[in-house]
XYZ file of C-alpha atoms in Angstrom:
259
model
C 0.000 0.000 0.000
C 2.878 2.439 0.671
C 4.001 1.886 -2.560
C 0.659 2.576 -4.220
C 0.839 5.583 -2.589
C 4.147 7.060 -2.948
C 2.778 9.744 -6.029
C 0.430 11.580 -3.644
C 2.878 10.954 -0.423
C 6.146 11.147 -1.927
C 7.930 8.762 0.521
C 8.453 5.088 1.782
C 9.450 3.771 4.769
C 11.351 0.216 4.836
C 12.281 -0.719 8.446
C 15.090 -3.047 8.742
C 15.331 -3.675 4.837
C 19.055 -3.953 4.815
C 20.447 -7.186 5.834
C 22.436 -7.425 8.727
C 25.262 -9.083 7.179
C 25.394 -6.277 4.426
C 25.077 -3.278 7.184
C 27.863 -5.276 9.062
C 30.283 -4.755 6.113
C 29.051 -1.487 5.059
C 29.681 0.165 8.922
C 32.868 -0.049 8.808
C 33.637 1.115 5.242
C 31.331 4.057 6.584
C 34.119 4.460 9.439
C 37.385 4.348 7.144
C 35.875 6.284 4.685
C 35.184 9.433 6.913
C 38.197 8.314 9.685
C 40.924 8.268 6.515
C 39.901 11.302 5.037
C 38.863 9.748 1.743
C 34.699 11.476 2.299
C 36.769 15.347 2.721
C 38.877 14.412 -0.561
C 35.539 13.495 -2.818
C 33.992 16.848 -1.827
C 37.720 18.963 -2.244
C 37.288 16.923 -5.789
C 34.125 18.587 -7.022
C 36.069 22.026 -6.741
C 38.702 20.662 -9.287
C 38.276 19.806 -13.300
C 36.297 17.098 -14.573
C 39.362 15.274 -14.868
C 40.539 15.397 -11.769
C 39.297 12.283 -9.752
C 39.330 11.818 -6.163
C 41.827 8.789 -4.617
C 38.661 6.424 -4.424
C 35.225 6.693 -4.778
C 32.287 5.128 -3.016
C 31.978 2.455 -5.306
C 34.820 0.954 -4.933
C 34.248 0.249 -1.542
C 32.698 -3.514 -1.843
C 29.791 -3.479 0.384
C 29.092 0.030 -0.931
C 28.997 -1.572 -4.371
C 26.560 -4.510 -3.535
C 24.372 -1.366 -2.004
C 24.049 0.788 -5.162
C 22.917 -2.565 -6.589
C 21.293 -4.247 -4.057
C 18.598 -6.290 -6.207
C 15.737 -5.789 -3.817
C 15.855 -2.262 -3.700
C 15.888 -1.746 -7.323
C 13.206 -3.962 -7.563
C 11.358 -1.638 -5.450
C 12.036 1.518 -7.785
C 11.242 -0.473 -10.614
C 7.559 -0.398 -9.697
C 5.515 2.113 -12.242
C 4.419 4.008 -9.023
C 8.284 4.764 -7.955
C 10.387 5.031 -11.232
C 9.640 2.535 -13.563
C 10.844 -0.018 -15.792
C 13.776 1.852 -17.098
C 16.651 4.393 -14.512
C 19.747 5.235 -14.299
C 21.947 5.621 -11.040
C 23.075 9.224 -9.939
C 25.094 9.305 -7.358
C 25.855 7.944 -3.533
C 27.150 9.800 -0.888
C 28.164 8.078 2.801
C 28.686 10.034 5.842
C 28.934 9.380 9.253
C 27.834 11.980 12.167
C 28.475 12.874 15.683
C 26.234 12.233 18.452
C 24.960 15.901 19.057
C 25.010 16.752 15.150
C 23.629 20.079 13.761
C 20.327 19.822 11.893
C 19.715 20.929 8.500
C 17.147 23.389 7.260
C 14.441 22.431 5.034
C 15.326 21.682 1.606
C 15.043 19.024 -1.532
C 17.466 17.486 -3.634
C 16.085 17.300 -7.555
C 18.725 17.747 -9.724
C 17.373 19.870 -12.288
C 18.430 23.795 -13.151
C 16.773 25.488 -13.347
C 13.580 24.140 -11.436
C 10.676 24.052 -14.210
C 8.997 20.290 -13.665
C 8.645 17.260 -12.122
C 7.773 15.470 -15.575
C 10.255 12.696 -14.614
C 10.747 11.569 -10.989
C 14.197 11.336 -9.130
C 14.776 9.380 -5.713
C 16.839 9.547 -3.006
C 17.022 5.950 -0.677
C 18.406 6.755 2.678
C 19.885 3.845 3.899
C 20.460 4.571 7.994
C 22.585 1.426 9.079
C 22.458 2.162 12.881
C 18.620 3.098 12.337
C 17.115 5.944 13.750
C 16.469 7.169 17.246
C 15.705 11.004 18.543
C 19.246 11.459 20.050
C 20.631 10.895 16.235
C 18.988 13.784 14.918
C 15.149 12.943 13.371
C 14.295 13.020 10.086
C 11.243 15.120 8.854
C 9.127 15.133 5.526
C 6.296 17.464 4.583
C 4.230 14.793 2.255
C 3.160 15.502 -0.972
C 5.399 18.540 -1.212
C 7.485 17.104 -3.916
C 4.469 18.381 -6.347
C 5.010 21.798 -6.242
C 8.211 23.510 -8.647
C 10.401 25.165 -5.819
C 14.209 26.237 -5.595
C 16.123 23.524 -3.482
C 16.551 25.771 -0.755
C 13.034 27.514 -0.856
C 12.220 26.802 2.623
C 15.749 27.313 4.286
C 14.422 30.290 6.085
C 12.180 27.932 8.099
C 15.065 26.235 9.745
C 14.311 23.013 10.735
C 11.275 24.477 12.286
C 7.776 22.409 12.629
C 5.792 22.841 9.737
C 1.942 21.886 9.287
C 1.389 18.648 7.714
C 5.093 17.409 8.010
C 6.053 13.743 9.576
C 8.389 12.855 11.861
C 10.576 9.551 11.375
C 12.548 9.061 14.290
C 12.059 5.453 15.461
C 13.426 3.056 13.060
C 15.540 -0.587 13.417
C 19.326 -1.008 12.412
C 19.232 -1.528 8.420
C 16.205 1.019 8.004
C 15.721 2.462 4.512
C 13.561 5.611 3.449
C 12.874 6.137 0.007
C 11.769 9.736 -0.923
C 11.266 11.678 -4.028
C 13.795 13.951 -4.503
C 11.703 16.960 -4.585
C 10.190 16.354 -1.642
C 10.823 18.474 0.870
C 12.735 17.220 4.052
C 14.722 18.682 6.909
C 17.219 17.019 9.732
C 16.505 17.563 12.801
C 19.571 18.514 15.461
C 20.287 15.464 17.671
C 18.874 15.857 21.103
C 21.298 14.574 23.781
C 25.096 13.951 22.690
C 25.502 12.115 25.872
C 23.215 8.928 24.987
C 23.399 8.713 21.353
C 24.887 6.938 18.733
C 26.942 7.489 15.840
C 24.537 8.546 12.979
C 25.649 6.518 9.740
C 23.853 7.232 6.386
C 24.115 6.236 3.166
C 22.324 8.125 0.317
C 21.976 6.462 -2.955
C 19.828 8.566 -6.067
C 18.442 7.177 -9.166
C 16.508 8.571 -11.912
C 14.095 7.661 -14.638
C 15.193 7.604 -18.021
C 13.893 10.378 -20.358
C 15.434 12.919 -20.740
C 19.326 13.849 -19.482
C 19.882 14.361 -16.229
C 22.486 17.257 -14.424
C 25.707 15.546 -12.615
C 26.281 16.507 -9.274
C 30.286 15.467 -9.544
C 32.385 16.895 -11.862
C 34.198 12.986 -12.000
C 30.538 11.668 -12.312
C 32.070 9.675 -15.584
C 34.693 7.800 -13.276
C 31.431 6.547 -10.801
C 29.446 5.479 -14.048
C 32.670 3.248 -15.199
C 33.105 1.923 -12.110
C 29.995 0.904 -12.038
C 29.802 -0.901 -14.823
C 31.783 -3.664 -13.137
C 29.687 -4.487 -11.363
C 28.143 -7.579 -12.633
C 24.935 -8.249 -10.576
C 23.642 -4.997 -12.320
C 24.750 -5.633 -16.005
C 21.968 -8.484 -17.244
C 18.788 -7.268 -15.334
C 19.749 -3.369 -15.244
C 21.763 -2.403 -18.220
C 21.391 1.177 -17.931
C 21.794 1.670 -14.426
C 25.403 3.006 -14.975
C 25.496 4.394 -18.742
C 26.734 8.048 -19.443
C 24.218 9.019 -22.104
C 21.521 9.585 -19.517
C 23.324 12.776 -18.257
C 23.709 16.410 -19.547
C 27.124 18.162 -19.373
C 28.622 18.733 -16.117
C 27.524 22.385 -14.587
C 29.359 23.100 -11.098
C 26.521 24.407 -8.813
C 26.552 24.178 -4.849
C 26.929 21.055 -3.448
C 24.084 19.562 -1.353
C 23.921 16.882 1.057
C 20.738 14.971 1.448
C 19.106 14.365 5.210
């Protein structure tokens, strides 16, 4: 029924989706990637040329790999009410914060610039390996929201004040995933108490339906696509998932980071 209901809503909750064995791998890369530096040295990258690529990128982490394909999630988006028969993957971003983390203000994350439609729909799975709890900093949504044409950072004024109509997710298992439409709008909420909560791990994978070319958001976005094409679960039952001719020259605009 969620499903079914994702066009008017413009979000799905998944508790627990992730297998533990797969979160139990991906942790840790979580850890070394942020611990080692490697997460500061993708985002100094997308200052740089296009030809300038960063020492690794998230792909080539392994469990990170079986993520961006992980056959039951794309299975999901494949569903005529999410994106359909045919996308393409965008991007994936890890991060790990501290207990005690600043919010973020109300925003959205469609790629498209300017903003003019929503005739094809972009998502954004949040894949929260350590769950979600009110000391990790909450997650809000304002449903349906991803409807309207808006600037990414049209409601940034608000904070990450209350708003009428929004949602709170805050109590989800290890392994948790939340799909949302990229346009809809969505805010983190600052952690409550530093002194009993845990690490807050996130990993934010975007796809897109195929249709019409879609803006980078990485100025090395053609190293991710090739690297992605090794990766052989997605090659037979996904065969565009990773190909370049989905995507429009790269623009630089301001990075964003999703909730």
């Amino acid at each position: 029924m969620q499903v079914k209901n994702f066009p008017e809503r413009g979000f799905l909750v998944l508790p627990g989706f992730l297998p533990g064995p797969l979160v139990d791998r991906l942790v840790p890369e979580v850890d070394q990637w942020v611990d080692t530096g490697l997460r500061q040295l993708s985002i100094d990258a997308c200052s740089l040329p296009e030809d300038a690529v960063p020492p690794r990128v998230e792909l080539q982490m392994a469990a990170h790999a079986e993520l961006a394909v992980y056959a039951p999630l794309l299975e999901v988006l494949q569903d005529e009410s999410l994106l359909g028969h045919s996308f393409v993957f965008h991007h994936l971003h890890s991060d790990r914060r501290p207990p005690g983390g600043a919010g973020k203000s109300w925003h959205h994350d469609y790629e498209q610039h300017p903003q003019r439609d929503r005739a094809l729909p972009m998502i954004h799975a949040l894949h929260y390996l350590g769950g979600l709890q009110p000391g990790m900093g909450s997650l809000a949504v304002l449903p349906g929201s991803h409807n309207q044409i808006a600037k990414k950072d049209e409601m940034s004024a608000l904070g990450t004040g209350f708003q009428p109509g929004e949602e709170t997710i805050d109590d989800l298992p290890r392994g948790s995933t939340v799909i949302l439409h990229s346009a809809l709008f969505h805010t983190r909420r600052a952690a409550r108490s530093p002194a009993d909560a845990a690490p807050r791990y996130m990993v934010d994978a975007s796809y897109c339906r195929t249709g019409a070319p879609w803006p980078p958001v990485k100025p090395y976005w053609r190293a991710v696509l090739a690297v992605g094409r090794t990766l052989e679960p997605a090659r037979e039952r996904w065969p565009e998932l990773f190909s370049e001719r989905h995507f429009s020259p790269y623009a630089r605009h301001t990075i964003r980071r999703s909730a």
